[in-house]
PDB file of C-alpha atoms in Angstrom:
ATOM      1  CA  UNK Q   1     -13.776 -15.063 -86.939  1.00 62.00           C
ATOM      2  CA  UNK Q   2     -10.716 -14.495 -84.527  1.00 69.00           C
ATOM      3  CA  UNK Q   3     -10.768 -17.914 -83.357  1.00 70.00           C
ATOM      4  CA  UNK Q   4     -10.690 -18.960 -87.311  1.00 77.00           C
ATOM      5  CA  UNK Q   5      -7.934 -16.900 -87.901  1.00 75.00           C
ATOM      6  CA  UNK Q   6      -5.866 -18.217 -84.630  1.00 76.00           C
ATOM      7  CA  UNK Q   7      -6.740 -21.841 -85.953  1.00 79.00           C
ATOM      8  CA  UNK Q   8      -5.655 -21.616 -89.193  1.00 80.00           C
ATOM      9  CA  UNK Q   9      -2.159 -19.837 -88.296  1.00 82.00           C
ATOM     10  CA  UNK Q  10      -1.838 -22.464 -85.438  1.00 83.00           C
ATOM     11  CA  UNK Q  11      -2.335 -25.038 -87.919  1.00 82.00           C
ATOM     12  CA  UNK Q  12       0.077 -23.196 -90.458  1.00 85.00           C
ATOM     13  CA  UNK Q  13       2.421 -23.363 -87.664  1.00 83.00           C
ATOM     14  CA  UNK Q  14       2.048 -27.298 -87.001  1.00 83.00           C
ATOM     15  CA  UNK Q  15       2.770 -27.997 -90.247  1.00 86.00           C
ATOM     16  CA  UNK Q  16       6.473 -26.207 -90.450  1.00 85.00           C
ATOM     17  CA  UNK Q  17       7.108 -27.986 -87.771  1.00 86.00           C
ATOM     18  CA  UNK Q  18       5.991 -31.191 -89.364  1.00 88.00           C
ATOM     19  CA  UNK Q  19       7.915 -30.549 -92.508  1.00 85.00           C
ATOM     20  CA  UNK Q  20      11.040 -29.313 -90.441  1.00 85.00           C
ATOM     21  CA  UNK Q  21      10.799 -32.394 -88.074  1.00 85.00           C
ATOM     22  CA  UNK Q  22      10.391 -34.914 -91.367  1.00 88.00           C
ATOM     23  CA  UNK Q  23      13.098 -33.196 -93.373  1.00 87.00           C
ATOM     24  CA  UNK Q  24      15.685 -33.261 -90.173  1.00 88.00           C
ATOM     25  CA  UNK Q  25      14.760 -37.192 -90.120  1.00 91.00           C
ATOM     26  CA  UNK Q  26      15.494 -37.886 -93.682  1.00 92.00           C
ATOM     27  CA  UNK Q  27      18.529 -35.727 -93.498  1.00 92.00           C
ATOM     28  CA  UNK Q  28      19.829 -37.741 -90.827  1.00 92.00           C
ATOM     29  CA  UNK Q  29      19.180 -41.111 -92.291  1.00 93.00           C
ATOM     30  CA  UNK Q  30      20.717 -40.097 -95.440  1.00 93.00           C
ATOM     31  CA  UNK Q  31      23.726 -38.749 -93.473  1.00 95.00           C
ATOM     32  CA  UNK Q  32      24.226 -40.231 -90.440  1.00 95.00           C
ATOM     33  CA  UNK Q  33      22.842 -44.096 -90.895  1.00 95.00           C
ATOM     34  CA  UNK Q  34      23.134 -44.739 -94.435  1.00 96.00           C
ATOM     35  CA  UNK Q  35      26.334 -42.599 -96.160  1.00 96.00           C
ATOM     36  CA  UNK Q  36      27.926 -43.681 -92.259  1.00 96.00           C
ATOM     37  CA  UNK Q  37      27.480 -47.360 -92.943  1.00 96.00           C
ATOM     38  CA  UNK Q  38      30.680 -49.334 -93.682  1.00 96.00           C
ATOM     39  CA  UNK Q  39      28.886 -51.003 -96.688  1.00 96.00           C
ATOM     40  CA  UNK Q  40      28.888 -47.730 -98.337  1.00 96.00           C
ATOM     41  CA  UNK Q  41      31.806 -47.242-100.706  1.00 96.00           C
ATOM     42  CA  UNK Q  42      33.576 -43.653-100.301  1.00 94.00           C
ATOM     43  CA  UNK Q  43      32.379 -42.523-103.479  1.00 95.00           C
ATOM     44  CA  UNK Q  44      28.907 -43.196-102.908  1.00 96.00           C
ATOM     45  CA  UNK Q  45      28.883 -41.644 -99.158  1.00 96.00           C
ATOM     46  CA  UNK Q  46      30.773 -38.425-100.846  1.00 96.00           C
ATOM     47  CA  UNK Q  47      27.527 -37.989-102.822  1.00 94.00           C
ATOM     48  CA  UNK Q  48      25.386 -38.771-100.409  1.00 94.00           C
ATOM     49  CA  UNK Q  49      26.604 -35.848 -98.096  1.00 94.00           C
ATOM     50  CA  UNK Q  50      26.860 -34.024-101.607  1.00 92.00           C
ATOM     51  CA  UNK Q  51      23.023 -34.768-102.215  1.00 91.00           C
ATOM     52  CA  UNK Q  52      22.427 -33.838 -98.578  1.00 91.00           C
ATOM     53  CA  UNK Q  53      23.577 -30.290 -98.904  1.00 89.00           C
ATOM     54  CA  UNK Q  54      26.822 -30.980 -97.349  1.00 92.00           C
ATOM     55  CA  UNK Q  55      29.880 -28.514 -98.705  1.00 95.00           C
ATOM     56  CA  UNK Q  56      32.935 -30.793 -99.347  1.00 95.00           C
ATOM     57  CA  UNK Q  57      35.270 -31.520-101.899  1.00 96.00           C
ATOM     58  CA  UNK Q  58      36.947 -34.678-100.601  1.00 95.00           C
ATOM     59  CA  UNK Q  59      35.708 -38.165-101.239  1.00 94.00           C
ATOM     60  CA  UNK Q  60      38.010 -39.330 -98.361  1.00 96.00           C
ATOM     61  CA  UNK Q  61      36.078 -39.367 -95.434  1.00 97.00           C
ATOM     62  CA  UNK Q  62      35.810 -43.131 -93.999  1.00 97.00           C
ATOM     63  CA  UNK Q  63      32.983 -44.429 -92.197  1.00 97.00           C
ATOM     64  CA  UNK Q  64      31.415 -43.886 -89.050  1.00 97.00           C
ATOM     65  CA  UNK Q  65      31.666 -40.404 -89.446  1.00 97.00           C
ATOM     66  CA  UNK Q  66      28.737 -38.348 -87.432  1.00 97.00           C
ATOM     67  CA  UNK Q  67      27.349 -34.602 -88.777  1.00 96.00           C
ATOM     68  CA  UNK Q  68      25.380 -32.682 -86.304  1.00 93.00           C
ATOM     69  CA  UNK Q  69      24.223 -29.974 -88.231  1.00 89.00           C
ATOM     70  CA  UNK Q  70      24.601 -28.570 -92.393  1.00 86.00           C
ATOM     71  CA  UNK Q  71      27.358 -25.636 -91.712  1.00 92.00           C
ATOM     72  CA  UNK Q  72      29.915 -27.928 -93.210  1.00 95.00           C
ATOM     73  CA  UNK Q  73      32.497 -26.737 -95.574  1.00 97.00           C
ATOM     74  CA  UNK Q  74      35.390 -29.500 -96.192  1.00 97.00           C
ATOM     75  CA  UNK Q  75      38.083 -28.254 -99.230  1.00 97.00           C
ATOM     76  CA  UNK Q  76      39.711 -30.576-101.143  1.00 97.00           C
ATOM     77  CA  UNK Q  77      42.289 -33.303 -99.920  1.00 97.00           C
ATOM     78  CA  UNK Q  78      41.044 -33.129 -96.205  1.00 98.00           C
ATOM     79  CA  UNK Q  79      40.775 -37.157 -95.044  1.00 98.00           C
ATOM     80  CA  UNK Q  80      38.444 -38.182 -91.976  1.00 98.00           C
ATOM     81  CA  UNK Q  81      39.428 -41.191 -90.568  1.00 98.00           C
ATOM     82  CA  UNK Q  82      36.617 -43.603 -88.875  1.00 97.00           C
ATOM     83  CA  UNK Q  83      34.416 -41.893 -86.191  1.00 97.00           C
ATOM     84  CA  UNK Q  84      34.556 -38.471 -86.355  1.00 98.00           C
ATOM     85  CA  UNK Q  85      32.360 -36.664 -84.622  1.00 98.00           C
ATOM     86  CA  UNK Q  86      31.226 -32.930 -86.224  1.00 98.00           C
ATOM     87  CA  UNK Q  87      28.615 -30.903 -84.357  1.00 96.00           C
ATOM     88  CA  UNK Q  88      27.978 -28.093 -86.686  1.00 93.00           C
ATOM     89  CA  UNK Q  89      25.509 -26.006 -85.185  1.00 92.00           C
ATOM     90  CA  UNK Q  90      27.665 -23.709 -86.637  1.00 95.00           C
ATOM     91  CA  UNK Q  91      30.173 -23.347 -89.386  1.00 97.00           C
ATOM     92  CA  UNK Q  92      32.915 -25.876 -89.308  1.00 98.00           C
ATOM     93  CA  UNK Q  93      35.360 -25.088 -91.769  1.00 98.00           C
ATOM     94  CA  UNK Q  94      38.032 -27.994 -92.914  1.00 98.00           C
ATOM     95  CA  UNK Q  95      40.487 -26.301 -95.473  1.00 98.00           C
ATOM     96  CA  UNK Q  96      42.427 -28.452 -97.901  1.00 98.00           C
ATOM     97  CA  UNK Q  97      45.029 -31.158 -97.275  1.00 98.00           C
ATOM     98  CA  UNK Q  98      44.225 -31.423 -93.538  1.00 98.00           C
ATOM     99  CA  UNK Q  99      44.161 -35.043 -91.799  1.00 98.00           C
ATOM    100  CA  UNK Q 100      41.688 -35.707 -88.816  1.00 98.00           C
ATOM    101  CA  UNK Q 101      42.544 -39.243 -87.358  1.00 98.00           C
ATOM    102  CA  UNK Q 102      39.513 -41.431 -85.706  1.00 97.00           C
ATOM    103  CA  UNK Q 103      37.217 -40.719 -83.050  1.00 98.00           C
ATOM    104  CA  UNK Q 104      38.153 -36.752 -83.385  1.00 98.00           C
ATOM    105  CA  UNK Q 105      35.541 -34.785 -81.645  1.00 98.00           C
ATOM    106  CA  UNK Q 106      34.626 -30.947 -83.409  1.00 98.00           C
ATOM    107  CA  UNK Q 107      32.142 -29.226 -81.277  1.00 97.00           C
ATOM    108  CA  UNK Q 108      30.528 -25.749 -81.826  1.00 97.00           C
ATOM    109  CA  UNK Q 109      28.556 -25.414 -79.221  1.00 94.00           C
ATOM    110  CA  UNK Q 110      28.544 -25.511 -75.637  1.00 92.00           C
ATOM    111  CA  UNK Q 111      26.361 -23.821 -72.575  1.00 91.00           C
ATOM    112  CA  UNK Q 112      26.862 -20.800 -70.141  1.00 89.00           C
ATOM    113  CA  UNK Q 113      27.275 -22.251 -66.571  1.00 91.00           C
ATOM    114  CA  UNK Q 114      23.519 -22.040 -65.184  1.00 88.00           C
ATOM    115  CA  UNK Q 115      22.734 -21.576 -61.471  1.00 90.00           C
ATOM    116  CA  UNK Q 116      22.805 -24.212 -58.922  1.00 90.00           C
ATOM    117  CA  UNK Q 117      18.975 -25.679 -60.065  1.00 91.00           C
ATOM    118  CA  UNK Q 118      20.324 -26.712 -63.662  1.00 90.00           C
ATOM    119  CA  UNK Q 119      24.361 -25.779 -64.763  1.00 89.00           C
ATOM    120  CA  UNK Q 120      23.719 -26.274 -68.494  1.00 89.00           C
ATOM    121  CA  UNK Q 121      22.596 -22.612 -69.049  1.00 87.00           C
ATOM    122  CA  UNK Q 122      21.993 -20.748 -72.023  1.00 89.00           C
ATOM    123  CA  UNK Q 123      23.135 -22.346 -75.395  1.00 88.00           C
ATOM    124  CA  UNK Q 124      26.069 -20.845 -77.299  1.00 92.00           C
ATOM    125  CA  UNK Q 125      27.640 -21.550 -80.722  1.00 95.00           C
ATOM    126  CA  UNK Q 126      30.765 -20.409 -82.209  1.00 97.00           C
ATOM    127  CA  UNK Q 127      32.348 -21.098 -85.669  1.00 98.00           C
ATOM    128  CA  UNK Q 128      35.466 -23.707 -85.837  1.00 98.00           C
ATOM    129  CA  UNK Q 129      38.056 -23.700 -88.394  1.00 98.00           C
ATOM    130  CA  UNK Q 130      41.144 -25.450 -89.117  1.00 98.00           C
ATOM    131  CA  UNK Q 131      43.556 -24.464 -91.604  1.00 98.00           C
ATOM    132  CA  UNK Q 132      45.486 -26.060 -94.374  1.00 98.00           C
ATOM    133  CA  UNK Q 133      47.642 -29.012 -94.398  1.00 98.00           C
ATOM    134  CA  UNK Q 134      46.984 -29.815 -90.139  1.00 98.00           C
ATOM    135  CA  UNK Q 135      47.110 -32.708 -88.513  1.00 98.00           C
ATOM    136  CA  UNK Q 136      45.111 -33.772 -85.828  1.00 98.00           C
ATOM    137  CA  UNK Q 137      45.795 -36.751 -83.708  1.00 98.00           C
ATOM    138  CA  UNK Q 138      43.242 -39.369 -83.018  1.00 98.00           C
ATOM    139  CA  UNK Q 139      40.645 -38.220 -79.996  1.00 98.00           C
ATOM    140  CA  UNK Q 140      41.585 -34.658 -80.021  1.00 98.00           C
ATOM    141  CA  UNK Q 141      38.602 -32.699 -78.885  1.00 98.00           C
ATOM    142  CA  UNK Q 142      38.236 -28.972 -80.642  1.00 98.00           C
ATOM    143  CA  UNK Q 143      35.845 -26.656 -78.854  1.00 98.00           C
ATOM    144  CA  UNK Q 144      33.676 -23.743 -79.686  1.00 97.00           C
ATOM    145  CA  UNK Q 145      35.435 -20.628 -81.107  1.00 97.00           C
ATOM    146  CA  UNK Q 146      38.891 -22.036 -82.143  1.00 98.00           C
ATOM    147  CA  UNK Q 147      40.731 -21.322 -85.333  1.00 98.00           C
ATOM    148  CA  UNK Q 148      43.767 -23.786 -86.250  1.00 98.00           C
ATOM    149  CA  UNK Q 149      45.866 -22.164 -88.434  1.00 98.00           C
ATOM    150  CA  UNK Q 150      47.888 -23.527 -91.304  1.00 98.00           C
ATOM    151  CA  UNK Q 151      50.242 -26.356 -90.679  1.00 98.00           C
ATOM    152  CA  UNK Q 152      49.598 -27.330 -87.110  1.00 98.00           C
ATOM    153  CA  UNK Q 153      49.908 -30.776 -85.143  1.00 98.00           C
ATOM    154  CA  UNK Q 154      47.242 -31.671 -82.903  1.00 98.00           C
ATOM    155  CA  UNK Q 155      48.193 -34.574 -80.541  1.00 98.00           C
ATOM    156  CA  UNK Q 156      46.115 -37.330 -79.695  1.00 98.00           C
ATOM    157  CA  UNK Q 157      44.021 -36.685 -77.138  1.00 98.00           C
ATOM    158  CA  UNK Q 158      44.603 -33.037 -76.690  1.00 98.00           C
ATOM    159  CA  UNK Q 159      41.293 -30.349 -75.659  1.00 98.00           C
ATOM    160  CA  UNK Q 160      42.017 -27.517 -77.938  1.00 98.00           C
ATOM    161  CA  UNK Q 161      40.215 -24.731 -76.049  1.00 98.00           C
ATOM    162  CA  UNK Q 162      42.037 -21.839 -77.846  1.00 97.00           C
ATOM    163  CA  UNK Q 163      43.122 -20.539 -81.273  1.00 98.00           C
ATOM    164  CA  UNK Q 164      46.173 -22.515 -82.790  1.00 98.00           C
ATOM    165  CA  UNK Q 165      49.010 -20.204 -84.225  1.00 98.00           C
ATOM    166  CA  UNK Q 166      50.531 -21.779 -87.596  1.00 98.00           C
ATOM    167  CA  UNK Q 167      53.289 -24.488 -87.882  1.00 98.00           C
ATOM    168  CA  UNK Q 168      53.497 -25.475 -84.237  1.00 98.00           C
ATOM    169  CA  UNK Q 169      52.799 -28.596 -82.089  1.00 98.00           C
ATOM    170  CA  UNK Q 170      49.889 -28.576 -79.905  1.00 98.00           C
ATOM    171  CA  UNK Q 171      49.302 -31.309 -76.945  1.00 98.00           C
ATOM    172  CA  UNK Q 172      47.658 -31.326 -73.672  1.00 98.00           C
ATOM    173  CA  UNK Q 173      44.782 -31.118 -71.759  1.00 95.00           C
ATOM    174  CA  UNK Q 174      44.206 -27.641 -72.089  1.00 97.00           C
ATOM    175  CA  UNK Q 175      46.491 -27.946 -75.711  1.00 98.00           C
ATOM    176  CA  UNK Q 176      49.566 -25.635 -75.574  1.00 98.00           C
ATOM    177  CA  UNK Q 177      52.093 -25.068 -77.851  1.00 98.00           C
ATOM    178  CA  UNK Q 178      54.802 -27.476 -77.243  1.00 98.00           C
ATOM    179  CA  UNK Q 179      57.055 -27.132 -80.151  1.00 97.00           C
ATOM    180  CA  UNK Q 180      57.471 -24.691 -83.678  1.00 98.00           C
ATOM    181  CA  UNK Q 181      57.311 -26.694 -86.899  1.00 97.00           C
ATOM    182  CA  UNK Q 182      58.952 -25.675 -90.064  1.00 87.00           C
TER     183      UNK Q 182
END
């Protein structure tokens, strides 16, 4: 009778997985192959992610665009240029009238440094958001744990490894303030 019981749960158990593994491959061929395509009008992709369970508000995201993960929330008038890459393992939070040019990289998580047999340690996640009406410039990378606040410039190519106080200029590899905006 025990072994019937530790069957049936380890069957019970296969099947989540089943159903989690088929419903991760669906969501990523609705999101990230078919509303990505360049044959799909913005429209159509903006219910697509809507119909995946994506939180946005914008129908301005161009194509190419690449979601790791559902802890999206993207307010109105944000625009995603071509290629942006969103690993949202936890929440990313886009708030309204921001700009992210191409090839942007948003990453939530990252790894503990492991001993000398394997560096990537222990997984970690923190929450990203960026605030109203920023800018960021084309290949910026924005790790784990940052807030942008309102109004801020993000140069191209800058690593944003720290929070982002409003209205100011941020470039460089780490990103430091650089100039006060208006």
């Amino acid at each position: 009778m025990e072994k019937t019981i530790k069957s049936r749960k380890r069957k019970e158990y296969n099947m989540k997985l089943i159903k989690i593994y088929v419903s991760t491959i669906i969501w990523n061929l609705l999101v990230n192959t078919i509303a990505k395509s360049i044959l799909i009008p913005q429209k159509i992709r903006f219910y697509l992610y809507r119909c995946a369970g994506m939180k946005i508000k914008t129908s301005n995201i161009r194509s190419g665009c690449t979601f790791r993960g559902k802890s999206i929330f993207i307010e109105e008038g944000v625009f995603l240029n071509h290629n942006v890459f969103i690993d949202a393992w936890e929440r990313v939070t886009i708030k309204e009238n921001t700009s992210i040019a191409f090839d942007v990289l948003i990453c939530t998580s990252s790894h503990a440094i492991g001993k000398s047999n394997k560096r990537a340690g222990e997984s970690n996640r923190k929450p990203i958001t960026i605030g109203k009406g920023c800018w960021i410039g084309a290949r910026a990378t924005i790790l784990p744990g940052v807030v942008i606040e309102d109004g801020c410039v993000i140069a191209a190519g800058a690593l944003v490894n720290k929070d982002c106080q409003s209205n100011g200029l941020y470039a460089g590899t780490p990103a430091i303030r650089i100039k006060d905006l208006d």
